Amino acid sequence: MSYTFEQLRPEDARGFYSCQSWVYGGREFEGDLPRDSRGETHWAVKEGSRVVCCTDVIPYQFLVRGRAVPSGGVASVGTVAEARRTGAATIMMEGVVRAHSVLGFGLSCLYPYRETYYSRFGYATCGWRWQIHAPAARIPQIKPELPVRRIEADEAPALLNPVYDEFTRSLSGCHRRDEESWHARFGQRAPGIYVVGDPIEAYLWAKVEGFWGDVNVGEMAWATGRGYRGLLSLLAGMTSNQNSATWIEPPDSPYLSHFLDQGVTATLHRPTMYRITDLRVALSGLTAEEEFSFKVHDPLVPANDGVFRLGPEGLEEGGSPCFSCEISSLTQAFLGQPSLKTLALNGQIQVLNTSDFDKACAALPAQQAVCMEFF
């Protein structure tokens, strides 16, 4: 079999939809490739002129250590049945990784169907998020400290952004949202959006259908502790005629730390994987008070392979490395969960110079990582 990897053109739309429809169902041919305000691109492996494997790459600005990194979200990866186990998907993923640097993306993110598969292409699991499912009777009855009101979707981006910015300030892997990003998160059918406080200190949006079901929270974020408590109070009220509520929290979940009760479940929810695709773009603007060098191995992107130095002036090439690692481990250390120090303890990186390695750990401390986007 002879396969080629390429970016799809408008005339490839029917083949794209055919592949996507077989894998996911429900994507009917619409006469053109999917388009949205985010500027997604479409990539595929072809056998001749036939699309046998395809994916979307959605532009994002993922925040890492206070800086927005131009990034790509790899979505809707699919391979037709007859092309599976033929190497088509491998060709596509290798091509997509390399295409990120052409697109100007320093970082890539995806939701894996299997983590072990995507680790072959340098992706690594970074951080996590908890999905908490609580019976209505186990949601704490907290006296409200702040007013609550419902807002409309068209006014939400401007009102929610300050809380979201504060909420994500200490997190890696979250997208720096603009107005279009907010509406993409709300979906085609806007949910009920509620804010806590005036000025606003927390928000959530949720969909409730009928009685005695589940309150499904699409997103919740808070800038203060009392804002978070206000969200729990709101959830208690929303579940007064429901059976339960389900919501998402980051790794340091306040609920699990302070409000956990019998009958509540917390599970890892759709872990995300990241990959540095262009080291210079990803680390652009990152500095270290004390200079150190490191060696990284990247078999798919030769420009990322080598010895690099990070210091007060930023990233440069060369030096005597204090540690050596694969691009996947460097990605984890960059986002901060697991941290560089943890990776060393687990034997995922090789420490070559202990004193300089301490400088590296100071420059890349542990930080929570979580993705708040769904694609």
PDB file of N, CA, C and O in Angstrom, residues 296-363:
ATOM      1  N   VAL A 296      17.824  16.857  25.038  1.00  0.00           N
ATOM      2  CA  VAL A 296      16.516  16.274  24.730  1.00  0.00           C
ATOM      3  C   VAL A 296      16.612  15.442  23.452  1.00  0.00           C
ATOM      4  O   VAL A 296      17.333  15.801  22.517  1.00  0.00           O
ATOM      5  N   HIS A 297      15.883  14.328  23.457  1.00  0.00           N
ATOM      6  CA  HIS A 297      15.850  13.449  22.294  1.00  0.00           C
ATOM      7  C   HIS A 297      14.447  13.473  21.709  1.00  0.00           C
ATOM      8  O   HIS A 297      13.459  13.228  22.402  1.00  0.00           O
ATOM      9  N   ASP A 298      14.349  13.824  20.420  1.00  0.00           N
ATOM     10  CA  ASP A 298      13.063  13.855  19.726  1.00  0.00           C
ATOM     11  C   ASP A 298      13.242  13.208  18.357  1.00  0.00           C
ATOM     12  O   ASP A 298      13.712  13.850  17.413  1.00  0.00           O
ATOM     13  N   PRO A 299      12.877  11.941  18.205  1.00  0.00           N
ATOM     14  CA  PRO A 299      13.100  11.240  16.940  1.00  0.00           C
ATOM     15  C   PRO A 299      12.235  11.731  15.791  1.00  0.00           C
ATOM     16  O   PRO A 299      12.567  11.499  14.630  1.00  0.00           O
ATOM     17  N   LEU A 300      11.116  12.431  16.087  1.00  0.00           N
ATOM     18  CA  LEU A 300      10.225  12.883  15.018  1.00  0.00           C
ATOM     19  C   LEU A 300      10.548  14.287  14.518  1.00  0.00           C
ATOM     20  O   LEU A 300      10.284  14.614  13.363  1.00  0.00           O
ATOM     21  N   VAL A 301      11.075  15.131  15.390  1.00  0.00           N
ATOM     22  CA  VAL A 301      11.354  16.522  15.016  1.00  0.00           C
ATOM     23  C   VAL A 301      12.827  16.812  15.295  1.00  0.00           C
ATOM     24  O   VAL A 301      13.197  17.161  16.425  1.00  0.00           O
ATOM     25  N   PRO A 302      13.694  16.671  14.299  1.00  0.00           N
ATOM     26  CA  PRO A 302      15.133  16.845  14.512  1.00  0.00           C
ATOM     27  C   PRO A 302      15.509  18.204  15.094  1.00  0.00           C
ATOM     28  O   PRO A 302      16.491  18.306  15.837  1.00  0.00           O
ATOM     29  N   ALA A 303      14.732  19.250  14.808  1.00  0.00           N
ATOM     30  CA  ALA A 303      15.055  20.583  15.329  1.00  0.00           C
ATOM     31  C   ALA A 303      14.936  20.643  16.843  1.00  0.00           C
ATOM     32  O   ALA A 303      15.519  21.527  17.479  1.00  0.00           O
ATOM     33  N   ASN A 304      14.160  19.722  17.432  1.00  0.00           N
ATOM     34  CA  ASN A 304      14.032  19.673  18.890  1.00  0.00           C
ATOM     35  C   ASN A 304      15.100  18.810  19.543  1.00  0.00           C
ATOM     36  O   ASN A 304      15.178  18.765  20.774  1.00  0.00           O
ATOM     37  N   ASP A 305      15.877  18.111  18.747  1.00  0.00           N
ATOM     38  CA  ASP A 305      16.836  17.132  19.243  1.00  0.00           C
ATOM     39  C   ASP A 305      18.196  17.803  19.449  1.00  0.00           C
ATOM     40  O   ASP A 305      18.746  18.390  18.518  1.00  0.00           O
ATOM     41  N   GLY A 306      18.721  17.745  20.683  1.00  0.00           N
ATOM     42  CA  GLY A 306      20.030  18.343  20.916  1.00  0.00           C
ATOM     43  C   GLY A 306      20.182  18.852  22.329  1.00  0.00           C
ATOM     44  O   GLY A 306      19.426  18.497  23.233  1.00  0.00           O
ATOM     45  N   VAL A 307      21.178  19.712  22.522  1.00  0.00           N
ATOM     46  CA  VAL A 307      21.476  20.296  23.829  1.00  0.00           C
ATOM     47  C   VAL A 307      21.076  21.766  23.815  1.00  0.00           C
ATOM     48  O   VAL A 307      21.430  22.515  22.889  1.00  0.00           O
ATOM     49  N   PHE A 308      20.338  22.183  24.841  1.00  0.00           N
ATOM     50  CA  PHE A 308      19.834  23.548  24.933  1.00  0.00           C
ATOM     51  C   PHE A 308      20.196  24.133  26.293  1.00  0.00           C
ATOM     52  O   PHE A 308      20.349  23.414  27.284  1.00  0.00           O
ATOM     53  N   ARG A 309      20.296  25.451  26.319  1.00  0.00           N
ATOM     54  CA  ARG A 309      20.663  26.178  27.535  1.00  0.00           C
ATOM     55  C   ARG A 309      19.570  27.189  27.849  1.00  0.00           C
ATOM     56  O   ARG A 309      19.123  27.936  26.971  1.00  0.00           O
ATOM     57  N   LEU A 310      19.127  27.218  29.109  1.00  0.00           N
ATOM     58  CA  LEU A 310      18.116  28.176  29.547  1.00  0.00           C
ATOM     59  C   LEU A 310      18.704  29.031  30.656  1.00  0.00           C
ATOM     60  O   LEU A 310      19.259  28.515  31.630  1.00  0.00           O
ATOM     61  N   GLY A 311      18.599  30.336  30.486  1.00  0.00           N
ATOM     62  CA  GLY A 311      19.158  31.259  31.467  1.00  0.00           C
ATOM     63  C   GLY A 311      18.407  32.572  31.478  1.00  0.00           C
ATOM     64  O   GLY A 311      17.274  32.661  30.961  1.00  0.00           O
ATOM     65  N   PRO A 312      18.984  33.612  32.042  1.00  0.00           N
ATOM     66  CA  PRO A 312      18.313  34.915  32.136  1.00  0.00           C
ATOM     67  C   PRO A 312      17.927  35.499  30.781  1.00  0.00           C
ATOM     68  O   PRO A 312      16.978  36.280  30.691  1.00  0.00           O
ATOM     69  N   GLU A 313      18.643  35.103  29.730  1.00  0.00           N
ATOM     70  CA  GLU A 313      18.359  35.621  28.387  1.00  0.00           C
ATOM     71  C   GLU A 313      17.420  34.722  27.595  1.00  0.00           C
ATOM     72  O   GLU A 313      17.136  34.991  26.427  1.00  0.00           O
ATOM     73  N   GLY A 314      16.961  33.657  28.209  1.00  0.00           N
ATOM     74  CA  GLY A 314      16.052  32.752  27.516  1.00  0.00           C
ATOM     75  C   GLY A 314      16.736  31.504  27.009  1.00  0.00           C
ATOM     76  O   GLY A 314      17.776  31.084  27.538  1.00  0.00           O
ATOM     77  N   LEU A 315      16.166  30.908  25.972  1.00  0.00           N
ATOM     78  CA  LEU A 315      16.638  29.623  25.446  1.00  0.00           C
ATOM     79  C   LEU A 315      17.678  29.829  24.356  1.00  0.00           C
ATOM     80  O   LEU A 315      17.491  30.631  23.433  1.00  0.00           O
ATOM     81  N   GLU A 316      18.794  29.102  24.477  1.00  0.00           N
ATOM     82  CA  GLU A 316      19.844  29.080  23.470  1.00  0.00           C
ATOM     83  C   GLU A 316      20.300  27.645  23.290  1.00  0.00           C
ATOM     84  O   GLU A 316      19.884  26.752  24.034  1.00  0.00           O
ATOM     85  N   GLU A 317      21.154  27.423  22.333  1.00  0.00           N
ATOM     86  CA  GLU A 317      21.686  26.088  22.101  1.00  0.00           C
ATOM     87  C   GLU A 317      23.039  25.939  22.776  1.00  0.00           C
ATOM     88  O   GLU A 317      23.767  26.907  22.973  1.00  0.00           O
ATOM     89  N   GLY A 318      23.370  24.664  23.137  1.00  0.00           N
ATOM     90  CA  GLY A 318      24.691  24.357  23.648  1.00  0.00           C
ATOM     91  C   GLY A 318      24.765  24.286  25.160  1.00  0.00           C
ATOM     92  O   GLY A 318      23.781  24.451  25.872  1.00  0.00           O
ATOM     93  N   GLY A 319      25.979  24.021  25.645  1.00  0.00           N
ATOM     94  CA  GLY A 319      26.222  23.913  27.067  1.00  0.00           C
ATOM     95  C   GLY A 319      26.471  22.488  27.486  1.00  0.00           C
ATOM     96  O   GLY A 319      26.412  21.543  26.687  1.00  0.00           O
ATOM     97  N   SER A 320      26.763  22.304  28.778  1.00  0.00           N
ATOM     98  CA  SER A 320      26.985  20.995  29.346  1.00  0.00           C
ATOM     99  C   SER A 320      25.713  20.573  30.076  1.00  0.00           C
ATOM    100  O   SER A 320      25.351  21.159  31.102  1.00  0.00           O
ATOM    101  N   PRO A 321      24.993  19.575  29.570  1.00  0.00           N
ATOM    102  CA  PRO A 321      23.658  19.263  30.112  1.00  0.00           C
ATOM    103  C   PRO A 321      23.706  18.711  31.536  1.00  0.00           C
ATOM    104  O   PRO A 321      24.581  17.907  31.876  1.00  0.00           O
ATOM    105  N   CYS A 322      22.740  19.158  32.337  1.00  0.00           N
ATOM    106  CA  CYS A 322      22.613  18.625  33.702  1.00  0.00           C
ATOM    107  C   CYS A 322      21.604  17.485  33.764  1.00  0.00           C
ATOM    108  O   CYS A 322      21.537  16.771  34.753  1.00  0.00           O
ATOM    109  N   PHE A 323      20.794  17.344  32.712  1.00  0.00           N
ATOM    110  CA  PHE A 323      19.908  16.186  32.627  1.00  0.00           C
ATOM    111  C   PHE A 323      19.620  15.879  31.166  1.00  0.00           C
ATOM    112  O   PHE A 323      19.782  16.729  30.281  1.00  0.00           O
ATOM    113  N   SER A 324      19.192  14.645  30.929  1.00  0.00           N
ATOM    114  CA  SER A 324      18.873  14.186  29.581  1.00  0.00           C
ATOM    115  C   SER A 324      17.521  13.498  29.625  1.00  0.00           C
ATOM    116  O   SER A 324      17.213  12.774  30.581  1.00  0.00           O
ATOM    117  N   CYS A 325      16.694  13.731  28.585  1.00  0.00           N
ATOM    118  CA  CYS A 325      15.360  13.137  28.597  1.00  0.00           C
ATOM    119  C   CYS A 325      14.770  13.063  27.197  1.00  0.00           C
ATOM    120  O   CYS A 325      15.284  13.664  26.255  1.00  0.00           O
ATOM    121  N   GLU A 326      13.669  12.330  27.090  1.00  0.00           N
ATOM    122  CA  GLU A 326      12.879  12.286  25.872  1.00  0.00           C
ATOM    123  C   GLU A 326      11.994  13.534  25.809  1.00  0.00           C
ATOM    124  O   GLU A 326      11.715  14.178  26.821  1.00  0.00           O
ATOM    125  N   ILE A 327      11.508  13.854  24.617  1.00  0.00           N
ATOM    126  CA  ILE A 327      10.656  15.031  24.437  1.00  0.00           C
ATOM    127  C   ILE A 327       9.379  14.904  25.266  1.00  0.00           C
ATOM    128  O   ILE A 327       8.844  15.910  25.748  1.00  0.00           O
ATOM    129  N   SER A 328       8.892  13.694  25.474  1.00  0.00           N
ATOM    130  CA  SER A 328       7.678  13.494  26.267  1.00  0.00           C
ATOM    131  C   SER A 328       7.896  13.911  27.719  1.00  0.00           C
ATOM    132  O   SER A 328       7.040  14.579  28.321  1.00  0.00           O
ATOM    133  N   SER A 329       9.028  13.539  28.301  1.00  0.00           N
ATOM    134  CA  SER A 329       9.319  13.909  29.691  1.00  0.00           C
ATOM    135  C   SER A 329       9.573  15.412  29.818  1.00  0.00           C
ATOM    136  O   SER A 329       9.177  16.026  30.816  1.00  0.00           O
ATOM    137  N   LEU A 330      10.220  16.000  28.815  1.00  0.00           N
ATOM    138  CA  LEU A 330      10.425  17.444  28.858  1.00  0.00           C
ATOM    139  C   LEU A 330       9.083  18.164  28.807  1.00  0.00           C
ATOM    140  O   LEU A 330       8.884  19.188  29.476  1.00  0.00           O
ATOM    141  N   THR A 331       8.145  17.652  28.025  1.00  0.00           N
ATOM    142  CA  THR A 331       6.812  18.242  27.960  1.00  0.00           C
ATOM    143  C   THR A 331       6.155  18.232  29.332  1.00  0.00           C
ATOM    144  O   THR A 331       5.563  19.236  29.763  1.00  0.00           O
ATOM    145  N   GLN A 332       6.244  17.113  30.034  1.00  0.00           N
ATOM    146  CA  GLN A 332       5.655  17.026  31.368  1.00  0.00           C
ATOM    147  C   GLN A 332       6.304  18.007  32.327  1.00  0.00           C
ATOM    148  O   GLN A 332       5.614  18.693  33.099  1.00  0.00           O
ATOM    149  N   ALA A 333       7.629  18.102  32.287  1.00  0.00           N
ATOM    150  CA  ALA A 333       8.329  19.035  33.165  1.00  0.00           C
ATOM    151  C   ALA A 333       7.965  20.478  32.834  1.00  0.00           C
ATOM    152  O   ALA A 333       7.838  21.328  33.727  1.00  0.00           O
ATOM    153  N   PHE A 334       7.779  20.762  31.558  1.00  0.00           N
ATOM    154  CA  PHE A 334       7.413  22.109  31.111  1.00  0.00           C
ATOM    155  C   PHE A 334       6.050  22.499  31.662  1.00  0.00           C
ATOM    156  O   PHE A 334       5.874  23.595  32.216  1.00  0.00           O
ATOM    157  N   LEU A 335       5.070  21.603  31.559  1.00  0.00           N
ATOM    158  CA  LEU A 335       3.750  21.916  32.097  1.00  0.00           C
ATOM    159  C   LEU A 335       3.718  21.833  33.621  1.00  0.00           C
ATOM    160  O   LEU A 335       2.926  22.536  34.249  1.00  0.00           O
ATOM    161  N   GLY A 336       4.534  20.965  34.203  1.00  0.00           N
ATOM    162  CA  GLY A 336       4.687  20.968  35.653  1.00  0.00           C
ATOM    163  C   GLY A 336       4.024  19.852  36.428  1.00  0.00           C
ATOM    164  O   GLY A 336       4.151  19.786  37.645  1.00  0.00           O
ATOM    165  N   GLN A 337       3.316  18.940  35.752  1.00  0.00           N
ATOM    166  CA  GLN A 337       2.663  17.840  36.460  1.00  0.00           C
ATOM    167  C   GLN A 337       2.662  16.594  35.588  1.00  0.00           C
ATOM    168  O   GLN A 337       1.849  16.504  34.669  1.00  0.00           O
ATOM    169  N   PRO A 338       3.591  15.651  35.862  1.00  0.00           N
ATOM    170  CA  PRO A 338       4.563  15.600  36.947  1.00  0.00           C
ATOM    171  C   PRO A 338       5.696  16.607  36.769  1.00  0.00           C
ATOM    172  O   PRO A 338       5.995  17.016  35.642  1.00  0.00           O
ATOM    173  N   SER A 339       6.300  16.979  37.881  1.00  0.00           N
ATOM    174  CA  SER A 339       7.358  17.985  37.858  1.00  0.00           C
ATOM    175  C   SER A 339       8.682  17.370  37.429  1.00  0.00           C
ATOM    176  O   SER A 339       8.849  16.142  37.401  1.00  0.00           O
ATOM    177  N   LEU A 340       9.640  18.231  37.139  1.00  0.00           N
ATOM    178  CA  LEU A 340      10.978  17.782  36.770  1.00  0.00           C
ATOM    179  C   LEU A 340      11.584  16.938  37.887  1.00  0.00           C
ATOM    180  O   LEU A 340      12.185  15.885  37.641  1.00  0.00           O
ATOM    181  N   LYS A 341      11.395  17.375  39.137  1.00  0.00           N
ATOM    182  CA  LYS A 341      11.946  16.627  40.270  1.00  0.00           C
ATOM    183  C   LYS A 341      11.287  15.259  40.388  1.00  0.00           C
ATOM    184  O   LYS A 341      11.963  14.245  40.626  1.00  0.00           O
ATOM    185  N   THR A 342       9.980  15.194  40.204  1.00  0.00           N
ATOM    186  CA  THR A 342       9.270  13.918  40.265  1.00  0.00           C
ATOM    187  C   THR A 342       9.718  12.983  39.147  1.00  0.00           C
ATOM    188  O   THR A 342       9.889  11.775  39.357  1.00  0.00           O
ATOM    189  N   LEU A 343       9.903  13.527  37.968  1.00  0.00           N
ATOM    190  CA  LEU A 343      10.359  12.715  36.840  1.00  0.00           C
ATOM    191  C   LEU A 343      11.719  12.098  37.124  1.00  0.00           C
ATOM    192  O   LEU A 343      11.987  10.950  36.756  1.00  0.00           O
ATOM    193  N   ALA A 344      12.598  12.852  37.785  1.00  0.00           N
ATOM    194  CA  ALA A 344      13.916  12.319  38.151  1.00  0.00           C
ATOM    195  C   ALA A 344      13.772  11.198  39.174  1.00  0.00           C
ATOM    196  O   ALA A 344      14.417  10.147  39.068  1.00  0.00           O
ATOM    197  N   LEU A 345      12.907  11.408  40.181  1.00  0.00           N
ATOM    198  CA  LEU A 345      12.688  10.386  41.206  1.00  0.00           C
ATOM    199  C   LEU A 345      12.123   9.107  40.595  1.00  0.00           C
ATOM    200  O   LEU A 345      12.427   8.005  41.063  1.00  0.00           O
ATOM    201  N   ASN A 346      11.314   9.244  39.548  1.00  0.00           N
ATOM    202  CA  ASN A 346      10.698   8.093  38.898  1.00  0.00           C
ATOM    203  C   ASN A 346      11.582   7.470  37.825  1.00  0.00           C
ATOM    204  O   ASN A 346      11.169   6.503  37.161  1.00  0.00           O
ATOM    205  N   GLY A 347      12.764   8.028  37.616  1.00  0.00           N
ATOM    206  CA  GLY A 347      13.689   7.475  36.643  1.00  0.00           C
ATOM    207  C   GLY A 347      13.338   7.766  35.196  1.00  0.00           C
ATOM    208  O   GLY A 347      13.824   7.091  34.285  1.00  0.00           O
ATOM    209  N   GLN A 348      12.509   8.784  34.974  1.00  0.00           N
ATOM    210  CA  GLN A 348      12.100   9.130  33.609  1.00  0.00           C
ATOM    211  C   GLN A 348      13.084  10.079  32.930  1.00  0.00           C
ATOM    212  O   GLN A 348      13.016  10.274  31.719  1.00  0.00           O
ATOM    213  N   ILE A 349      13.946  10.702  33.702  1.00  0.00           N
ATOM    214  CA  ILE A 349      15.023  11.509  33.129  1.00  0.00           C
ATOM    215  C   ILE A 349      16.335  11.101  33.794  1.00  0.00           C
ATOM    216  O   ILE A 349      16.340  10.568  34.913  1.00  0.00           O
ATOM    217  N   GLN A 350      17.430  11.353  33.123  1.00  0.00           N
ATOM    218  CA  GLN A 350      18.755  11.010  33.647  1.00  0.00           C
ATOM    219  C   GLN A 350      19.440  12.273  34.141  1.00  0.00           C
ATOM    220  O   GLN A 350      19.695  13.201  33.365  1.00  0.00           O
ATOM    221  N   VAL A 351      19.726  12.330  35.435  1.00  0.00           N
ATOM    222  CA  VAL A 351      20.413  13.484  36.015  1.00  0.00           C
ATOM    223  C   VAL A 351      21.910  13.310  35.797  1.00  0.00           C
ATOM    224  O   VAL A 351      22.501  12.302  36.189  1.00  0.00           O
ATOM    225  N   LEU A 352      22.535  14.329  35.194  1.00  0.00           N
ATOM    226  CA  LEU A 352      23.956  14.262  34.855  1.00  0.00           C
ATOM    227  C   LEU A 352      24.812  15.150  35.744  1.00  0.00           C
ATOM    228  O   LEU A 352      26.013  14.918  35.885  1.00  0.00           O
ATOM    229  N   ASN A 353      24.196  16.179  36.336  1.00  0.00           N
ATOM    230  CA  ASN A 353      24.924  17.131  37.181  1.00  0.00           C
ATOM    231  C   ASN A 353      23.970  17.613  38.266  1.00  0.00           C
ATOM    232  O   ASN A 353      23.037  18.371  37.980  1.00  0.00           O
ATOM    233  N   THR A 354      24.174  17.172  39.493  1.00  0.00           N
ATOM    234  CA  THR A 354      23.214  17.415  40.566  1.00  0.00           C
ATOM    235  C   THR A 354      23.056  18.898  40.887  1.00  0.00           C
ATOM    236  O   THR A 354      21.929  19.381  41.059  1.00  0.00           O
ATOM    237  N   SER A 355      24.152  19.642  40.979  1.00  0.00           N
ATOM    238  CA  SER A 355      24.054  21.053  41.367  1.00  0.00           C
ATOM    239  C   SER A 355      23.309  21.867  40.308  1.00  0.00           C
ATOM    240  O   SER A 355      22.448  22.697  40.640  1.00  0.00           O
ATOM    241  N   ASP A 356      23.604  21.634  39.046  1.00  0.00           N
ATOM    242  CA  ASP A 356      22.888  22.346  37.992  1.00  0.00           C
ATOM    243  C   ASP A 356      21.451  21.858  37.856  1.00  0.00           C
ATOM    244  O   ASP A 356      20.565  22.620  37.461  1.00  0.00           O
ATOM    245  N   PHE A 357      21.216  20.579  38.209  1.00  0.00           N
ATOM    246  CA  PHE A 357      19.852  20.061  38.145  1.00  0.00           C
ATOM    247  C   PHE A 357      18.965  20.774  39.158  1.00  0.00           C
ATOM    248  O   PHE A 357      17.776  21.004  38.891  1.00  0.00           O
ATOM    249  N   ASP A 358      19.498  21.158  40.296  1.00  0.00           N
ATOM    250  CA  ASP A 358      18.728  21.928  41.272  1.00  0.00           C
ATOM    251  C   ASP A 358      18.302  23.269  40.685  1.00  0.00           C
ATOM    252  O   ASP A 358      17.208  23.762  40.968  1.00  0.00           O
ATOM    253  N   LYS A 359      19.154  23.859  39.859  1.00  0.00           N
ATOM    254  CA  LYS A 359      18.801  25.119  39.184  1.00  0.00           C
ATOM    255  C   LYS A 359      17.640  24.882  38.212  1.00  0.00           C
ATOM    256  O   LYS A 359      16.738  25.714  38.097  1.00  0.00           O
ATOM    257  N   ALA A 360      17.689  23.748  37.511  1.00  0.00           N
ATOM    258  CA  ALA A 360      16.618  23.422  36.576  1.00  0.00           C
ATOM    259  C   ALA A 360      15.298  23.220  37.315  1.00  0.00           C
ATOM    260  O   ALA A 360      14.241  23.680  36.858  1.00  0.00           O
ATOM    261  N   CYS A 361      15.339  22.547  38.456  1.00  0.00           N
ATOM    262  CA  CYS A 361      14.117  22.318  39.234  1.00  0.00           C
ATOM    263  C   CYS A 361      13.549  23.631  39.758  1.00  0.00           C
ATOM    264  O   CYS A 361      12.324  23.794  39.858  1.00  0.00           O
ATOM    265  N   ALA A 362      14.427  24.587  40.086  1.00  0.00           N
ATOM    266  CA  ALA A 362      13.958  25.896  40.537  1.00  0.00           C
ATOM    267  C   ALA A 362      13.290  26.665  39.401  1.00  0.00           C
ATOM    268  O   ALA A 362      12.330  27.414  39.619  1.00  0.00           O
ATOM    269  N   ALA A 363      13.784  26.460  38.179  1.00  0.00           N
ATOM    270  CA  ALA A 363      13.207  27.151  37.024  1.00  0.00           C
ATOM    271  C   ALA A 363      11.927  26.499  36.537  1.00  0.00           C
ATOM    272  O   ALA A 363      11.059  27.163  35.952  1.00  0.00           O
TER     273      ALA A 363
END
